[in-house]
Short mmCIF file of the C-alpha atoms (twelve columns), coordinates in Angstrom:
data_MODEL
# 
_entry.id   MODEL 
# 
loop_
_atom_site.group_PDB 
_atom_site.id 
_atom_site.type_symbol 
_atom_site.label_atom_id 
_atom_site.label_alt_id 
_atom_site.label_comp_id 
_atom_site.label_asym_id 
_atom_site.label_seq_id 
_atom_site.Cartn_x 
_atom_site.Cartn_y 
_atom_site.Cartn_z 
_atom_site.pdbx_PDB_model_num 
ATOM 1   C CA . UNK A 1   2.513   -8.520  -5.474  1 
ATOM 2   C CA . UNK A 2   -0.333  -7.169  -3.933  1 
ATOM 3   C CA . UNK A 3   -2.305  -4.595  -6.755  1 
ATOM 4   C CA . UNK A 4   -2.637  -9.018  -8.288  1 
ATOM 5   C CA . UNK A 5   -4.058  -10.253 -5.331  1 
ATOM 6   C CA . UNK A 6   -6.670  -7.511  -4.747  1 
ATOM 7   C CA . UNK A 7   -8.081  -8.220  -8.591  1 
ATOM 8   C CA . UNK A 8   -8.678  -12.164 -6.846  1 
ATOM 9   C CA . UNK A 9   -10.883 -10.500 -4.063  1 
ATOM 10  C CA . UNK A 10  -11.950 -8.305  -5.959  1 
ATOM 11  C CA . UNK A 11  -10.959 -5.420  -4.441  1 
ATOM 12  C CA . UNK A 12  -11.411 -2.031  -6.084  1 
ATOM 13  C CA . UNK A 13  -10.322 1.271   -4.299  1 
ATOM 14  C CA . UNK A 14  -9.904  4.799   -5.677  1 
ATOM 15  C CA . UNK A 15  -8.263  7.455   -4.320  1 
ATOM 16  C CA . UNK A 16  -10.561 9.680   -6.152  1 
ATOM 17  C CA . UNK A 17  -13.832 8.129   -4.534  1 
ATOM 18  C CA . UNK A 18  -12.608 8.414   -0.955  1 
ATOM 19  C CA . UNK A 19  -15.286 11.260  -0.090  1 
ATOM 20  C CA . UNK A 20  -18.761 9.974   -3.389  1 
ATOM 21  C CA . UNK A 21  -20.192 7.834   -0.772  1 
ATOM 22  C CA . UNK A 22  -20.398 5.400   -3.670  1 
ATOM 23  C CA . UNK A 23  -20.388 2.109   -1.822  1 
ATOM 24  C CA . UNK A 24  -22.646 2.810   2.033   1 
ATOM 25  C CA . UNK A 25  -21.458 -0.158  4.271   1 
ATOM 26  C CA . UNK A 26  -24.322 0.085   6.331   1 
ATOM 27  C CA . UNK A 27  -26.593 -0.665  3.266   1 
ATOM 28  C CA . UNK A 28  -28.771 2.534   2.265   1 
ATOM 29  C CA . UNK A 29  -28.654 4.157   -0.505  1 
ATOM 30  C CA . UNK A 30  -25.603 7.520   -0.445  1 
ATOM 31  C CA . UNK A 31  -27.116 10.528  0.512   1 
ATOM 32  C CA . UNK A 32  -29.973 9.104   2.819   1 
ATOM 33  C CA . UNK A 33  -29.173 8.717   6.300   1 
ATOM 34  C CA . UNK A 34  -30.218 5.518   8.067   1 
ATOM 35  C CA . UNK A 35  -33.358 5.904   9.206   1 
ATOM 36  C CA . UNK A 36  -34.285 8.975   7.448   1 
ATOM 37  C CA . UNK A 37  -38.282 9.380   6.160   1 
ATOM 38  C CA . UNK A 38  -39.086 10.339  2.790   1 
ATOM 39  C CA . UNK A 39  -37.620 13.424  1.890   1 
ATOM 40  C CA . UNK A 40  -36.175 14.168  4.994   1 
ATOM 41  C CA . UNK A 41  -32.953 16.803  4.573   1 
ATOM 42  C CA . UNK A 42  -29.778 14.579  5.276   1 
ATOM 43  C CA . UNK A 43  -27.035 15.346  7.570   1 
ATOM 44  C CA . UNK A 44  -23.915 17.750  6.362   1 
ATOM 45  C CA . UNK A 45  -21.032 15.309  6.357   1 
ATOM 46  C CA . UNK A 46  -17.449 16.566  7.780   1 
ATOM 47  C CA . UNK A 47  -16.551 18.897  5.005   1 
ATOM 48  C CA . UNK A 48  -13.448 17.501  3.341   1 
ATOM 49  C CA . UNK A 49  -10.803 19.939  4.462   1 
ATOM 50  C CA . UNK A 50  -11.929 19.032  8.543   1 
ATOM 51  C CA . UNK A 51  -10.756 15.695  8.037   1 
ATOM 52  C CA . UNK A 52  -6.817  15.916  7.361   1 
ATOM 53  C CA . UNK A 53  -5.196  15.974  10.401  1 
ATOM 54  C CA . UNK A 54  -7.204  12.561  10.948  1 
ATOM 55  C CA . UNK A 55  -5.501  11.970  7.040   1 
ATOM 56  C CA . UNK A 56  -2.016  12.950  8.361   1 
ATOM 57  C CA . UNK A 57  -2.213  10.989  10.807  1 
ATOM 58  C CA . UNK A 58  -3.141  7.950   9.116   1 
ATOM 59  C CA . UNK A 59  -0.874  8.430   6.576   1 
ATOM 60  C CA . UNK A 60  1.980   8.911   8.704   1 
ATOM 61  C CA . UNK A 61  1.000   6.289   11.011  1 
ATOM 62  C CA . UNK A 62  0.506   3.901   8.024   1 
ATOM 63  C CA . UNK A 63  3.922   4.819   6.534   1 
ATOM 64  C CA . UNK A 64  5.767   4.086   9.674   1 
ATOM 65  C CA . UNK A 65  3.441   1.215   10.142  1 
ATOM 66  C CA . UNK A 66  4.556   -0.691  7.138   1 
ATOM 67  C CA . UNK A 67  7.923   0.135   7.306   1 
ATOM 68  C CA . UNK A 68  8.481   -2.070  10.956  1 
ATOM 69  C CA . UNK A 69  5.759   -4.440  9.111   1 
ATOM 70  C CA . UNK A 70  8.701   -4.955  6.702   1 
ATOM 71  C CA . UNK A 71  10.930  -5.138  8.829   1 
ATOM 72  C CA . UNK A 72  9.426   -7.972  10.491  1 
ATOM 73  C CA . UNK A 73  9.715   -10.023 7.518   1 
ATOM 74  C CA . UNK A 74  12.884  -9.128  6.506   1 
ATOM 75  C CA . UNK A 75  14.570  -10.382 10.557  1 
ATOM 76  C CA . UNK A 76  11.684  -13.182 10.554  1 
ATOM 77  C CA . UNK A 77  14.074  -14.760 7.437   1 
ATOM 78  C CA . UNK A 78  11.275  -16.234 5.494   1 
ATOM 79  C CA . UNK A 79  11.728  -13.811 2.836   1 
ATOM 80  C CA . UNK A 80  10.234  -10.367 2.733   1 
ATOM 81  C CA . UNK A 81  7.493   -8.614  0.387   1 
ATOM 82  C CA . UNK A 82  8.508   -8.682  -3.537  1 
ATOM 83  C CA . UNK A 83  10.354  -5.345  -3.414  1 
ATOM 84  C CA . UNK A 84  12.205  -5.939  -0.590  1 
ATOM 85  C CA . UNK A 85  13.482  -8.889  -2.428  1 
ATOM 86  C CA . UNK A 86  14.735  -6.810  -4.705  1 
ATOM 87  C CA . UNK A 87  16.445  -4.151  -1.965  1 
ATOM 88  C CA . UNK A 88  17.414  -6.918  -0.321  1 
ATOM 89  C CA . UNK A 89  20.031  -8.610  -2.908  1 
ATOM 90  C CA . UNK A 90  20.647  -4.481  -3.443  1 
ATOM 91  C CA . UNK A 91  21.834  -4.802  -0.125  1 
ATOM 92  C CA . UNK A 92  23.659  -7.479  -0.256  1 
ATOM 93  C CA . UNK A 93  25.614  -6.229  -3.256  1 
ATOM 94  C CA . UNK A 94  26.230  -2.539  -1.671  1 
ATOM 95  C CA . UNK A 95  26.970  -2.753  1.770   1 
ATOM 96  C CA . UNK A 96  24.286  -0.379  2.129   1 
ATOM 97  C CA . UNK A 97  21.710  -1.063  4.789   1 
ATOM 98  C CA . UNK A 98  18.844  -1.996  3.365   1 
ATOM 99  C CA . UNK A 99  15.791  0.975   4.844   1 
ATOM 100 C CA . UNK A 100 18.335  3.897   2.374   1 
ATOM 101 C CA . UNK A 101 18.176  0.881   -0.185  1 
ATOM 102 C CA . UNK A 102 14.558  0.896   -0.180  1 
ATOM 103 C CA . UNK A 103 14.761  4.654   -0.464  1 
ATOM 104 C CA . UNK A 104 16.790  5.250   -2.901  1 
ATOM 105 C CA . UNK A 105 14.697  2.586   -5.754  1 
ATOM 106 C CA . UNK A 106 12.497  4.612   -4.598  1 
ATOM 107 C CA . UNK A 107 13.801  7.468   -5.589  1 
ATOM 108 C CA . UNK A 108 15.004  5.680   -9.179  1 
ATOM 109 C CA . UNK A 109 10.973  4.399   -9.435  1 
ATOM 110 C CA . UNK A 110 10.314  8.065   -8.671  1 
ATOM 111 C CA . UNK A 111 12.020  9.242   -11.863 1 
ATOM 112 C CA . UNK A 112 10.078  7.122   -14.089 1 
ATOM 113 C CA . UNK A 113 7.367   8.718   -13.676 1 
ATOM 114 C CA . UNK A 114 8.851   11.670  -15.669 1 
ATOM 115 C CA . UNK A 115 8.432   10.488  -19.376 1 
ATOM 116 C CA . UNK A 116 5.382   8.942   -17.923 1 
ATOM 117 C CA . UNK A 117 3.603   11.748  -16.837 1 
ATOM 118 C CA . UNK A 118 3.498   10.553  -13.501 1 
ATOM 119 C CA . UNK A 119 2.584   13.595  -10.822 1 
ATOM 120 C CA . UNK A 120 3.883   12.236  -6.823  1 
ATOM 121 C CA . UNK A 121 1.602   13.677  -4.043  1 
ATOM 122 C CA . UNK A 122 2.595   14.229  -0.269  1 
ATOM 123 C CA . UNK A 123 1.316   11.054  -0.296  1 
ATOM 124 C CA . UNK A 124 4.350   9.403   -2.846  1 
ATOM 125 C CA . UNK A 125 6.898   11.367  -1.123  1 
ATOM 126 C CA . UNK A 126 6.198   10.706  1.799   1 
ATOM 127 C CA . UNK A 127 6.154   7.276   1.406   1 
ATOM 128 C CA . UNK A 128 9.471   6.750   -0.364  1 
ATOM 129 C CA . UNK A 129 11.323  8.349   2.964   1 
ATOM 130 C CA . UNK A 130 9.379   7.237   5.693   1 
ATOM 131 C CA . UNK A 131 9.233   3.173   4.837   1 
ATOM 132 C CA . UNK A 132 12.551  2.765   4.297   1 
ATOM 133 C CA . UNK A 133 13.270  4.390   8.309   1 
ATOM 134 C CA . UNK A 134 11.083  2.924   9.782   1 
ATOM 135 C CA . UNK A 135 12.448  -0.432  7.890   1 
ATOM 136 C CA . UNK A 136 15.186  0.377   9.403   1 
ATOM 137 C CA . UNK A 137 15.112  1.510   12.291  1 
ATOM 138 C CA . UNK A 138 13.136  -2.051  13.394  1 
ATOM 139 C CA . UNK A 139 16.129  -3.923  11.883  1 
ATOM 140 C CA . UNK A 140 18.841  -2.416  14.658  1 
ATOM 141 C CA . UNK A 141 16.723  -2.456  17.072  1 
ATOM 142 C CA . UNK A 142 15.168  -6.363  17.145  1 
ATOM 143 C CA . UNK A 143 17.460  -8.968  18.190  1 
ATOM 144 C CA . UNK A 144 18.664  -11.398 16.177  1 
ATOM 145 C CA . UNK A 145 16.022  -14.518 16.250  1 
ATOM 146 C CA . UNK A 146 17.275  -18.648 15.260  1 
ATOM 147 C CA . UNK A 147 14.368  -20.147 16.677  1 
ATOM 148 C CA . UNK A 148 11.553  -20.841 14.828  1 
ATOM 149 C CA . UNK A 149 9.985   -20.168 18.561  1 
ATOM 150 C CA . UNK A 150 10.539  -17.085 17.466  1 
ATOM 151 C CA . UNK A 151 10.476  -16.052 13.336  1 
ATOM 152 C CA . UNK A 152 7.117   -17.294 12.589  1 
ATOM 153 C CA . UNK A 153 5.184   -15.444 15.165  1 
ATOM 154 C CA . UNK A 154 7.206   -12.417 13.945  1 
ATOM 155 C CA . UNK A 155 6.150   -13.505 10.039  1 
ATOM 156 C CA . UNK A 156 2.937   -13.729 10.908  1 
ATOM 157 C CA . UNK A 157 2.996   -9.611  12.651  1 
ATOM 158 C CA . UNK A 158 4.712   -8.443  9.696   1 
ATOM 159 C CA . UNK A 159 2.423   -9.755  7.617   1 
ATOM 160 C CA . UNK A 160 -0.833  -8.998  10.039  1 
ATOM 161 C CA . UNK A 161 0.706   -5.802  10.722  1 
ATOM 162 C CA . UNK A 162 1.926   -4.416  6.489   1 
ATOM 163 C CA . UNK A 163 -2.412  -5.023  5.995   1 
ATOM 164 C CA . UNK A 164 -3.150  -2.645  8.265   1 
ATOM 165 C CA . UNK A 165 -0.498  -0.422  7.861   1 
ATOM 166 C CA . UNK A 166 -2.138  -0.789  3.790   1 
ATOM 167 C CA . UNK A 167 -5.291  0.140   5.265   1 
ATOM 168 C CA . UNK A 168 -4.396  3.178   6.654   1 
ATOM 169 C CA . UNK A 169 -1.941  5.417   4.329   1 
ATOM 170 C CA . UNK A 170 -4.390  4.612   1.158   1 
ATOM 171 C CA . UNK A 171 -7.555  5.467   3.262   1 
ATOM 172 C CA . UNK A 172 -5.682  8.731   3.915   1 
ATOM 173 C CA . UNK A 173 -6.492  9.095   -0.152  1 
ATOM 174 C CA . UNK A 174 -2.589  10.915  -0.302  1 
ATOM 175 C CA . UNK A 175 -1.485  10.656  -3.601  1 
ATOM 176 C CA . UNK A 176 0.421   6.763   -4.840  1 
ATOM 177 C CA . UNK A 177 3.320   4.571   -3.507  1 
ATOM 178 C CA . UNK A 178 6.212   5.295   -6.233  1 
ATOM 179 C CA . UNK A 179 5.699   1.542   -7.474  1 
ATOM 180 C CA . UNK A 180 2.291   1.742   -8.646  1 
ATOM 181 C CA . UNK A 181 2.899   5.574   -9.814  1 
ATOM 182 C CA . UNK A 182 4.867   3.205   -12.240 1 
ATOM 183 C CA . UNK A 183 2.444   0.939   -13.274 1 
ATOM 184 C CA . UNK A 184 -0.028  2.680   -13.141 1 
ATOM 185 C CA . UNK A 185 1.296   5.037   -15.934 1 
ATOM 186 C CA . UNK A 186 2.652   2.086   -17.916 1 
ATOM 187 C CA . UNK A 187 -1.361  1.661   -18.263 1 
ATOM 188 C CA . UNK A 188 -1.825  4.765   -19.491 1 
ATOM 189 C CA . UNK A 189 0.643   4.586   -22.184 1 
ATOM 190 C CA . UNK A 190 1.302   1.039   -23.660 1 
ATOM 191 C CA . UNK A 191 -2.614  -0.360  -22.909 1 
ATOM 192 C CA . UNK A 192 -2.038  -3.226  -21.761 1 
ATOM 193 C CA . UNK A 193 -3.175  -4.177  -18.204 1 
ATOM 194 C CA . UNK A 194 -2.965  -3.803  -15.459 1 
ATOM 195 C CA . UNK A 195 -2.751  -7.299  -14.202 1 
ATOM 196 C CA . UNK A 196 -0.144  -8.422  -16.770 1 
ATOM 197 C CA . UNK A 197 2.080   -4.980  -16.434 1 
ATOM 198 C CA . UNK A 198 1.876   -5.307  -12.138 1 
ATOM 199 C CA . UNK A 199 2.967   -9.517  -12.471 1 
ATOM 200 C CA . UNK A 200 5.677   -8.508  -15.460 1 
ATOM 201 C CA . UNK A 201 6.400   -5.621  -12.692 1 
ATOM 202 C CA . UNK A 202 6.399   -8.277  -9.688  1 
ATOM 203 C CA . UNK A 203 8.380   -11.505 -11.978 1 
ATOM 204 C CA . UNK A 204 11.285  -9.046  -12.858 1 
ATOM 205 C CA . UNK A 205 11.764  -7.448  -9.244  1 
ATOM 206 C CA . UNK A 206 11.674  -10.845 -7.556  1 
ATOM 207 C CA . UNK A 207 13.903  -12.353 -9.984  1 
ATOM 208 C CA . UNK A 208 16.042  -9.617  -10.210 1 
ATOM 209 C CA . UNK A 209 16.572  -9.695  -5.896  1 
ATOM 210 C CA . UNK A 210 17.153  -13.163 -5.519  1 
ATOM 211 C CA . UNK A 211 19.766  -13.053 -8.412  1 
ATOM 212 C CA . UNK A 212 21.413  -10.537 -6.276  1 
ATOM 213 C CA . UNK A 213 21.210  -12.749 -3.585  1 
ATOM 214 C CA . UNK A 214 17.685  -11.785 -1.846  1 
ATOM 215 C CA . UNK A 215 16.297  -14.193 0.303   1 
ATOM 216 C CA . UNK A 216 12.194  -15.245 -1.963  1 
ATOM 217 C CA . UNK A 217 10.984  -18.287 0.544   1 
ATOM 218 C CA . UNK A 218 8.411   -19.200 2.468   1 
ATOM 219 C CA . UNK A 219 6.665   -16.257 3.942   1 
ATOM 220 C CA . UNK A 220 6.616   -14.004 0.693   1 
ATOM 221 C CA . UNK A 221 4.403   -16.611 -0.405  1 
ATOM 222 C CA . UNK A 222 2.441   -16.253 2.275   1 
ATOM 223 C CA . UNK A 223 2.419   -12.238 1.921   1 
ATOM 224 C CA . UNK A 224 0.625   -13.033 -1.147  1 
ATOM 225 C CA . UNK A 225 -1.022  -15.353 -0.585  1 
ATOM 226 C CA . UNK A 226 -2.677  -13.082 2.442   1 
ATOM 227 C CA . UNK A 227 -2.259  -9.412  2.311   1 
ATOM 228 C CA . UNK A 228 -5.545  -9.196  -0.254  1 
ATOM 229 C CA . UNK A 229 -7.668  -10.074 1.644   1 
ATOM 230 C CA . UNK A 230 -6.052  -8.569  5.116   1 
ATOM 231 C CA . UNK A 231 -5.943  -4.885  2.854   1 
ATOM 232 C CA . UNK A 232 -9.316  -5.282  1.512   1 
ATOM 233 C CA . UNK A 233 -10.324 -5.791  5.552   1 
ATOM 234 C CA . UNK A 234 -8.901  -2.894  6.730   1 
ATOM 235 C CA . UNK A 235 -9.542  -0.294  3.596   1 
ATOM 236 C CA . UNK A 236 -13.447 -0.663  4.719   1 
ATOM 237 C CA . UNK A 237 -11.885 -0.445  8.636   1 
ATOM 238 C CA . UNK A 238 -10.162 2.477   8.170   1 
ATOM 239 C CA . UNK A 239 -12.378 4.215   5.336   1 
ATOM 240 C CA . UNK A 240 -12.947 8.197   5.762   1 
ATOM 241 C CA . UNK A 241 -16.402 9.504   6.202   1 
ATOM 242 C CA . UNK A 242 -18.063 10.397  2.296   1 
ATOM 243 C CA . UNK A 243 -19.201 13.753  2.146   1 
ATOM 244 C CA . UNK A 244 -23.069 11.483  3.202   1 
ATOM 245 C CA . UNK A 245 -23.476 12.020  6.991   1 
ATOM 246 C CA . UNK A 246 -23.056 7.985   7.888   1 
ATOM 247 C CA . UNK A 247 -21.517 6.876   4.833   1 
ATOM 248 C CA . UNK A 248 -17.642 5.478   3.857   1 
ATOM 249 C CA . UNK A 249 -16.898 5.005   0.516   1 
ATOM 250 C CA . UNK A 250 -14.917 2.542   0.788   1 
ATOM 251 C CA . UNK A 251 -14.930 1.187   -3.153  1 
ATOM 252 C CA . UNK A 252 -16.263 2.269   -6.888  1 
ATOM 253 C CA . UNK A 253 -13.241 3.250   -8.826  1 
ATOM 254 C CA . UNK A 254 -12.228 2.055   -11.133 1 
ATOM 255 C CA . UNK A 255 -8.844  -1.181  -11.108 1 
ATOM 256 C CA . UNK A 256 -6.326  0.885   -12.641 1 
ATOM 257 C CA . UNK A 257 -6.877  3.503   -9.872  1 
ATOM 258 C CA . UNK A 258 -6.397  1.335   -7.395  1 
ATOM 259 C CA . UNK A 259 -3.374  1.785   -5.216  1 
ATOM 260 C CA . UNK A 260 -2.338  -0.214  -3.125  1 
ATOM 261 C CA . UNK A 261 1.545   -1.118  -2.655  1 
ATOM 262 C CA . UNK A 262 3.850   1.203   -0.716  1 
# 
């Protein structure tokens, strides 16, 4: 669903191009220092390895925040994001917590990567575990909410924080989430468009989750409409510096390599 929204907004993010400086937010040509004289030697940007601490903080901070935001949306009771509709339905069916179900579903999706010849990264494995644990933690800490005066702010905060989390963990560039690897793998194997494959997966997930007892509501719709613009903004905000000093790489990858859902 997130990727479909990004197609609508025209924002394509490739984690493999974060250091290439394909788009400068400063409006200057990649490789050129703002205000520098023609022919002058550009300043040397930090080596990517020097950004490792920041990338790890962004990765794990973003994944934890993603789980927290999902918990807020679930607690609000207006309907969570699509994959959590499925997780919620399976949780109702099995009696397990939604966080545990999320971890199991993520691991099951990873198994589908094997025939698709997709390779997981640190972010992929961490995604499966951290989001589920954080979601269970916030749901255990939040009191039961029944009044609209509390539920509406919870939903708004959940959607906003989800956009922040998306910008953080994707910009860290440690590999796609398990569900995005499934999407890109099916695209590579079938030749079908990313939009068609992603939409088919999301519709199937939501329909299955709803049939199992998951909640589909205004929150699900608002998330679908809001996450694209929010994530686009926060991806630019948290983008890592490129090899060219004074620039940040924000876009430039083909759509099928975009990584937009944990």
